[in-house]
Short mmCIF file of C-alpha atoms in Angstrom, two decimals:
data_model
loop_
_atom_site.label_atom_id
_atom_site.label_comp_id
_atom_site.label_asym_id
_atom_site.label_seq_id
_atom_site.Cartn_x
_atom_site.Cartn_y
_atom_site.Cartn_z
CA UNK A 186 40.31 -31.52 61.16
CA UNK A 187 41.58 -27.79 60.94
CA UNK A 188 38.82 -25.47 60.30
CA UNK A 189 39.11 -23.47 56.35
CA UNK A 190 39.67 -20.18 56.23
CA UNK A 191 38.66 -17.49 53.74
CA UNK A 192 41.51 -16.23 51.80
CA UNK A 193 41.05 -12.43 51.17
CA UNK A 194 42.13 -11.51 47.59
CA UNK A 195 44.78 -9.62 47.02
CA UNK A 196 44.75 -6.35 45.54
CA UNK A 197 45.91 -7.34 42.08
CA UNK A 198 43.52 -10.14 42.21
CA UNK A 199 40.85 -7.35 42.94
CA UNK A 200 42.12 -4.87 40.00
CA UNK A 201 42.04 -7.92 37.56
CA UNK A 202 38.67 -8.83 38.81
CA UNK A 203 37.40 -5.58 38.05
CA UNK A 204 39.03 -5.35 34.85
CA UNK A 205 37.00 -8.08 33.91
CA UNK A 206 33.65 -7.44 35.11
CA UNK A 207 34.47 -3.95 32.89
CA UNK A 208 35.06 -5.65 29.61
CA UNK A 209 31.86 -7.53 30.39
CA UNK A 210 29.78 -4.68 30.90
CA UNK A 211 31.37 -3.28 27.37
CA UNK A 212 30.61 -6.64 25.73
CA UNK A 213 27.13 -6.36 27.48
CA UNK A 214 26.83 -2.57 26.42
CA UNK A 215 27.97 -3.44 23.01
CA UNK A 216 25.79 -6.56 22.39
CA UNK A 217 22.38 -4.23 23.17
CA UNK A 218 23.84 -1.65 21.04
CA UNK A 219 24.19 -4.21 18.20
CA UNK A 220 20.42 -5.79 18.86
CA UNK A 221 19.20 -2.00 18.95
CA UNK A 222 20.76 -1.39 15.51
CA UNK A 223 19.88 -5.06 13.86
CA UNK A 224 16.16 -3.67 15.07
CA UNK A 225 16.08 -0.08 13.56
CA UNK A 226 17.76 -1.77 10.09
CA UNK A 227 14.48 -4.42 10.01
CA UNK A 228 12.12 -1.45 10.68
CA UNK A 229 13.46 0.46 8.01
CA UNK A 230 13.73 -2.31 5.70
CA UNK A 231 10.19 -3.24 6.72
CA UNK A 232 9.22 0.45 5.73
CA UNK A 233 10.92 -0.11 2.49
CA UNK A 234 8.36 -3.18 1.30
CA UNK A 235 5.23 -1.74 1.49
CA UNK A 236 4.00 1.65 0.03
CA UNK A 237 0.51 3.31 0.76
CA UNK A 238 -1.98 6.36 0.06
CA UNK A 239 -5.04 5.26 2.87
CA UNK A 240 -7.12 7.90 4.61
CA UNK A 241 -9.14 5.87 7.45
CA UNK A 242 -12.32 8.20 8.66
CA UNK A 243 -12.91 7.25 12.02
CA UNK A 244 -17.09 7.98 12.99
CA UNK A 245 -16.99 11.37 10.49
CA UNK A 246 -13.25 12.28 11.58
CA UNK A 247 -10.01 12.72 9.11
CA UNK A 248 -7.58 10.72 10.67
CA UNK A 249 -4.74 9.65 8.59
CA UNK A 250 -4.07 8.96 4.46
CA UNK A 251 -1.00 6.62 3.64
CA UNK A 252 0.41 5.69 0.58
CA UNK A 253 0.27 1.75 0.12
CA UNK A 254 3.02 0.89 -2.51
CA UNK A 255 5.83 2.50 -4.60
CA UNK A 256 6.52 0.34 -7.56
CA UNK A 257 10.44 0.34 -8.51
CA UNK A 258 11.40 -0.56 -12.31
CA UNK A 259 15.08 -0.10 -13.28
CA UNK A 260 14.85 1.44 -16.60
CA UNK A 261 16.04 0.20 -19.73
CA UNK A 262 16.19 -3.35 -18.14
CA UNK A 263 14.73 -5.93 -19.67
CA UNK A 264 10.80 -6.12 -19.15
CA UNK A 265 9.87 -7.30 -15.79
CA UNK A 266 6.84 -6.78 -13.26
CA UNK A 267 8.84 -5.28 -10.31
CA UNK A 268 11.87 -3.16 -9.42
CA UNK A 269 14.19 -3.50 -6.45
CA UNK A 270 12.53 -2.72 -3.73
CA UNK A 271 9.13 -0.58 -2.54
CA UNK A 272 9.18 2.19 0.22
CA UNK A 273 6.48 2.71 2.73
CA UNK A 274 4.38 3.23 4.62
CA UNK A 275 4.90 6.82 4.76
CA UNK A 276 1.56 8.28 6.63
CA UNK A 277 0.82 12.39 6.44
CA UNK A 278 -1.20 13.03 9.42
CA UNK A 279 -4.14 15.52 9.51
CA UNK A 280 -5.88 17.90 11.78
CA UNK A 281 -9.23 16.24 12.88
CA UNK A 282 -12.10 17.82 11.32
CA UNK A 283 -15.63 17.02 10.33
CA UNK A 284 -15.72 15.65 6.89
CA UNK A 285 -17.80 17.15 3.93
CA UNK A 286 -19.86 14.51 2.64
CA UNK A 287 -22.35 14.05 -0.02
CA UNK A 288 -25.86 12.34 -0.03
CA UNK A 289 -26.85 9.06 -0.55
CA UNK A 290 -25.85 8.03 -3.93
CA UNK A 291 -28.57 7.32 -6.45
CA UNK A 292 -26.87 4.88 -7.99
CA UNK A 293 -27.18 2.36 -5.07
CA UNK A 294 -28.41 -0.80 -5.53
CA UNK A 295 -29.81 -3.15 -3.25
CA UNK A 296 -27.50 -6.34 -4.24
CA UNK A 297 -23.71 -6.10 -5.60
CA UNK A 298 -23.85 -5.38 -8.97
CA UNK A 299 -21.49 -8.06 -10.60
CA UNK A 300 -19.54 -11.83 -8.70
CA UNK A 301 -16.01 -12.23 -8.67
CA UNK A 302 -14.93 -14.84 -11.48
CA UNK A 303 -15.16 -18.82 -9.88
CA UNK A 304 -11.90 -19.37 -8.57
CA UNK A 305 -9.96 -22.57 -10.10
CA UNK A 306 -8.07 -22.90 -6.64
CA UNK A 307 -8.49 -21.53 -3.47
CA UNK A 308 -5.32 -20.36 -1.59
CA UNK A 309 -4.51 -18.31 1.27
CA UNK A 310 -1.68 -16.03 0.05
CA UNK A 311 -3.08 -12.86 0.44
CA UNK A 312 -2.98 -9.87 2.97
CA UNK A 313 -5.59 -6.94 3.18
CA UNK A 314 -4.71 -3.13 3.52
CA UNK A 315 -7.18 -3.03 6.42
CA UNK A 316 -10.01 -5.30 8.11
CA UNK A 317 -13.37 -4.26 9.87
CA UNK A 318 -12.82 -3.55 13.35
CA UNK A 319 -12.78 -6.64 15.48
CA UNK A 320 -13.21 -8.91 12.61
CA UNK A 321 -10.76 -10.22 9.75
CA UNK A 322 -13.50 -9.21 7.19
CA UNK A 323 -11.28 -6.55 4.84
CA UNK A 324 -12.48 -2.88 4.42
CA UNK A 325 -13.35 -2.85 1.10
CA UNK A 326 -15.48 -0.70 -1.58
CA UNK A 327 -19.58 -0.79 -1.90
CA UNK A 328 -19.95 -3.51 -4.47
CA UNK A 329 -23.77 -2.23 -4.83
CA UNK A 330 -22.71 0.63 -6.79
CA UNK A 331 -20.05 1.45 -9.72
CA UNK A 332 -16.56 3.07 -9.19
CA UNK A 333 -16.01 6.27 -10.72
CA UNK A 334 -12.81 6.36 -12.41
CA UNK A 335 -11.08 9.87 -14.04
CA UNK A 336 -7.90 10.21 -15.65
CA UNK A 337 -5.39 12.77 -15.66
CA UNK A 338 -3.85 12.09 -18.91
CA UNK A 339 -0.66 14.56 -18.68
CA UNK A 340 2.27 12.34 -19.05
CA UNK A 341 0.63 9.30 -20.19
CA UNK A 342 2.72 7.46 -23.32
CA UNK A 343 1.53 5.80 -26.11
CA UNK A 344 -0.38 3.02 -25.39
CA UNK A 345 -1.24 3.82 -21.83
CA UNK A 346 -5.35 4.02 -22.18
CA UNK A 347 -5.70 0.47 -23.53
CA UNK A 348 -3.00 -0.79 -20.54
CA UNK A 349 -5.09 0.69 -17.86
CA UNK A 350 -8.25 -0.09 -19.25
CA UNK A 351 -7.34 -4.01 -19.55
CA UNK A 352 -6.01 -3.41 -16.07
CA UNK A 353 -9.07 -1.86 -14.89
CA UNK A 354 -10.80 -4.79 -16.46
CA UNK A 355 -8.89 -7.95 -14.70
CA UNK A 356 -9.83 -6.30 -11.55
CA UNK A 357 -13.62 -6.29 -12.45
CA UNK A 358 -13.08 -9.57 -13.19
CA UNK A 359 -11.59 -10.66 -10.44
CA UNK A 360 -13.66 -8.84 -7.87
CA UNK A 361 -17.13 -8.76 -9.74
CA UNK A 362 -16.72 -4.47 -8.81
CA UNK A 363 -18.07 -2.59 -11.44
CA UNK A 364 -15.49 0.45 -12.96
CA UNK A 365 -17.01 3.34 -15.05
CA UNK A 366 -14.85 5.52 -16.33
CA UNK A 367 -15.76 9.39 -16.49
CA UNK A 368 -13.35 10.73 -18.76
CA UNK A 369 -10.44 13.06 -18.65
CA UNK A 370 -9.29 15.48 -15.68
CA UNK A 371 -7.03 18.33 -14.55
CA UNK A 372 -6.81 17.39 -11.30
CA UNK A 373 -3.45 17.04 -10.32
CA UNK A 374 -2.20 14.16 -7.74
CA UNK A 375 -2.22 15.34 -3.97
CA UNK A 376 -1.45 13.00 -0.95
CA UNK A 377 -4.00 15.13 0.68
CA UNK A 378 -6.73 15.14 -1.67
CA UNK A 379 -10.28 15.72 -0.49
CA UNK A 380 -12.66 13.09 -0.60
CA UNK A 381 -15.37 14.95 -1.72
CA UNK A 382 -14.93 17.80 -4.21
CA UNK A 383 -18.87 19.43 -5.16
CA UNK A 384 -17.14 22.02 -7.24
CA UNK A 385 -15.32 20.04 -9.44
CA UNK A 386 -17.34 16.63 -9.49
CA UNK A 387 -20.28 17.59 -8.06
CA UNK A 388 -22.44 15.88 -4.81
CA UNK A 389 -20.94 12.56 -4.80
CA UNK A 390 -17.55 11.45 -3.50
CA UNK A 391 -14.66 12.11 -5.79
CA UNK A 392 -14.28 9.19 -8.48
CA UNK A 393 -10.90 7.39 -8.15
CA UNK A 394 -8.00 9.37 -9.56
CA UNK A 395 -5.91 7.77 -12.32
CA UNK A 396 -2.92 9.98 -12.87
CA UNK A 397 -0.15 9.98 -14.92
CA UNK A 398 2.52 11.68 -13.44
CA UNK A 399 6.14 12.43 -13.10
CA UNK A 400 8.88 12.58 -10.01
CA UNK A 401 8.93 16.44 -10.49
CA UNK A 402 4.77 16.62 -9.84
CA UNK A 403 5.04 13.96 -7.65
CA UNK A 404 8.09 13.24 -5.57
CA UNK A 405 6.86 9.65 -4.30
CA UNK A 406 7.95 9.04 -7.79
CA UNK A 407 11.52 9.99 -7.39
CA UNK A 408 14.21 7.05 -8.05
CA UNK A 409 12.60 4.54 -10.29
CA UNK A 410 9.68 4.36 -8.20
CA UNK A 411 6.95 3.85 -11.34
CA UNK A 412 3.43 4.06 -9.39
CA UNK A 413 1.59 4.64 -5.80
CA UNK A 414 -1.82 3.30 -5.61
CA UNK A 415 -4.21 3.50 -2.77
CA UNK A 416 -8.07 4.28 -1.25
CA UNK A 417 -9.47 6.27 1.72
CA UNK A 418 -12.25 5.09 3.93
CA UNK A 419 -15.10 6.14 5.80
CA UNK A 420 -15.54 4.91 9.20
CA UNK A 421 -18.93 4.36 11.16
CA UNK A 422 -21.35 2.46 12.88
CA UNK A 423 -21.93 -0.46 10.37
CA UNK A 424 -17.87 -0.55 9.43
CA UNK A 425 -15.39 0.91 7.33
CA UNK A 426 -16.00 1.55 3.23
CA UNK A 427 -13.40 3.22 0.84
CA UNK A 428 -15.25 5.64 -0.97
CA UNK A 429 -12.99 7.08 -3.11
CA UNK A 430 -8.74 6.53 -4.10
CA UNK A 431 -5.47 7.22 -6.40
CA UNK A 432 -3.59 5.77 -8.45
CA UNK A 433 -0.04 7.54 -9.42
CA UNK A 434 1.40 6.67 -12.62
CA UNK A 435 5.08 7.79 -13.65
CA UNK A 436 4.27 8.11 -17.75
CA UNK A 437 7.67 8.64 -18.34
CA UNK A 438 9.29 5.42 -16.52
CA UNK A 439 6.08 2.88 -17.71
CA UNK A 440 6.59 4.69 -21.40
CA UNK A 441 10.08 3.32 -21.54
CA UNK A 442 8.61 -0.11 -20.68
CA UNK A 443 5.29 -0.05 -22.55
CA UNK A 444 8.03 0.72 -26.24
CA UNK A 445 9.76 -2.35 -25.36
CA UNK A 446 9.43 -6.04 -26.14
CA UNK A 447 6.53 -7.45 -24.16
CA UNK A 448 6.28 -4.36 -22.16
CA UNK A 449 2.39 -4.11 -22.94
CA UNK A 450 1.91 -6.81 -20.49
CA UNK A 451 4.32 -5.66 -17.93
CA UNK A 452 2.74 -2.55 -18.14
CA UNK A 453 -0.75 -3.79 -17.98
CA UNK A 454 0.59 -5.44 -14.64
CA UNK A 455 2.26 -2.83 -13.14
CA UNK A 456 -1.06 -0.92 -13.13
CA UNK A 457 -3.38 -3.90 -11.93
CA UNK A 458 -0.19 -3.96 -8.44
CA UNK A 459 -1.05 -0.64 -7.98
CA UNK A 460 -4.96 -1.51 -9.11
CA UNK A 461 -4.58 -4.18 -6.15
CA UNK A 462 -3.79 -1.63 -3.42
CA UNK A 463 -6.58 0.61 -4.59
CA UNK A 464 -8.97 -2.19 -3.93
CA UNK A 465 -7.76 -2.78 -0.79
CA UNK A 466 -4.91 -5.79 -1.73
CA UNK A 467 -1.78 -5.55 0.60
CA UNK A 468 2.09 -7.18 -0.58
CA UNK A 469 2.60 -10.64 -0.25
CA UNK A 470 6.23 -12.00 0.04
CA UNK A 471 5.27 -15.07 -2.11
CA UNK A 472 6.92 -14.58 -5.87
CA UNK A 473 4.09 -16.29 -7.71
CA UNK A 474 1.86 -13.94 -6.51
CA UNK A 475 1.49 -10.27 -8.80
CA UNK A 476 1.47 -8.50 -4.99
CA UNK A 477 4.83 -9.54 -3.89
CA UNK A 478 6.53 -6.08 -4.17
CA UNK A 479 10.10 -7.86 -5.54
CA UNK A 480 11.04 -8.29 -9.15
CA UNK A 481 9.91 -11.24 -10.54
CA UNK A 482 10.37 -11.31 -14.53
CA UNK A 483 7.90 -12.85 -16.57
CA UNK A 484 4.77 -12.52 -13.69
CA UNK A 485 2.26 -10.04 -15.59
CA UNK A 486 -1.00 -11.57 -14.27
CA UNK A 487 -2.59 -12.36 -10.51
CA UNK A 488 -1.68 -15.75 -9.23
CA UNK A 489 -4.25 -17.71 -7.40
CA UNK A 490 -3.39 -15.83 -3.72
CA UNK A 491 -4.23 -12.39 -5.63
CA UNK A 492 -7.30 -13.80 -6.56
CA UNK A 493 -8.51 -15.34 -3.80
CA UNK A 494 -7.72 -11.71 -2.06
CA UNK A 495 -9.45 -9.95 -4.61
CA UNK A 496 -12.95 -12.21 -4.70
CA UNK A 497 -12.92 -11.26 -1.09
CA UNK A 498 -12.83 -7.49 -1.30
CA UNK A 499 -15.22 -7.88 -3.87
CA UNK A 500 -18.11 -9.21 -1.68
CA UNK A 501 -17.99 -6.95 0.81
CA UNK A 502 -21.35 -5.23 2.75
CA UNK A 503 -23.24 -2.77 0.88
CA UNK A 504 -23.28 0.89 2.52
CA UNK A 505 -26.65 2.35 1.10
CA UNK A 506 -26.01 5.65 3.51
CA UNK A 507 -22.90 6.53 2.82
#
């Protein structure tokens, strides 16, 4: 038996060889390249679906306010809950400072002043802005005491008290929170506004915001978005409590819907969305559910996920010191 011998390639064979292993780096290169692109698109698309304005206080400290949702309704279309698409989270950092705040309120109360409504179904189709940390307990507001609520009435339409004050009401309902409102405002919408404002509301924190806007005030606004809607939290020892929030109407956008035919409901529900976030509700990709950020016609009320959610944040611990 003759012993094999190793036949050296020749040096075509070699050039063809390394043509190839060339073209399979390329493919190799190009493949990553691809992956790397599919992954920015889903980040940005992710951005795109939830909208925020958060400000999370971390033991005394500013540390960050985001805007939790950007409603989108095309405009004259026929009446529906949501637009196209929502854009967020877009976060505004801050410099870390001590925070101003007030004293203890005096309207405390030792036990939560109202129950979320009985729920005729439990589900699990709900997401929270935020939880405690270490826990999946949501951050939520102080149900021992009321939440202030002023409105900056500057580009509201016709009919927009009564929609935000049924709005205002389905979310006392459904959380057992208790809403007072204050009255009217000049205080303009600000992604940085100050928790606590002792010259203009005196020593408390600042009720919740409700204003009615534009795209030129407020450029969130800009391309059909029709409102923003979130809280800001305090952080320390015993957890995390929103203390005060925004909501960020576009009158002239939820005026063209509130003239139409049944656009007194889809207005009422584009404010409770919005209502939702302020509370401390996040989106939801489920349809039947009033947080899913896409359109879905004819959905003006929560579905049983949104409720479920919302009995939730409205049990949460009481914060006498804050």
């Amino acid at each position: 038996m003759r012993e094999a011998r190793a036949v050296e390639p020749s040096a075509e064979q070699r050039a063809a060889k390394g043509r190839r292993e060339e073209l399979e780096r390329e493919v190799e290169e190009g493949r990553l390249r691809a992956a790397r692109s599919d992954r920015l698109a889903a980040r940005i698309r992710r951005r795109r679906r939830v909208v925020p304005l958060v400000l999370l206080v971390v033991l005394g400290l500013v540390a960050f306010v985001a805007w939790p949702t950007e409603r989108r309704s095309r405009v004259p279309a026929s009446p529906s809950l949501h637009g196209a698409f929502d854009r967020g989270p877009e976060r505004f950092e801050y410099e870390e400072k001590l925070l101003e705040r007030p004293p203890p309120s005096r309207e405390q109360s030792p036990a939560p002043l109202g129950q979320p409504a009985p729920l005729a179904r439990t589900s699990d189709v709900f997401g929270f802005m935020f939880v405690q940390p270490g826990s999946t307990r949501p951050v939520a507001y102080d149900p021992c005491r009321p939440i202030h609520i002023v409105v900056n009435g500057r580009t509201a339409p016709p009919g927009a008290d009564q929609a935000l004050r049924d709005a205002v009401e389905a979310v006392h309902r459904a959380t057992g929170l208790v809403f007072v409102f204050d009255g009217p405002t000049d205080e303009a919408p600000d992604l940085q506004r100050p928790a606590y404002q002792p010259d203009r509301y005196g020593g408390r924190w600042a009720p919740v915001l409700v204003a009615w806007s534009d795209e030129t005030e407020s450029p969130m606004l800009a391309g059909g978005v029709t409102g923003s809607g979130g809280s800001m939290a305090l952080s320390g020892e015993a957890g995390r409590v929103y203390v005060t929030g925004s909501v960020i109407l576009d009158g002239p956008q939820l005026g063209e819907m509130l003239r139409r035919r049944g656009g007194q409901a889809a207005g009422r529900a584009v404010i409770m969305h919005e209502l939702g976030h302020l509370v401390g509700l996040n989106h939801v990709s489920d349809p039947s559910q009033l947080m899913n950020p896409e359109e879905v016609r004819g959905r003006v009320s929560f579905g049983d996920g949104d409720r479920a959610g919302l009995a939730q944040l409205g049990t949460g611990d009481c914060f006498p010191t804050v």
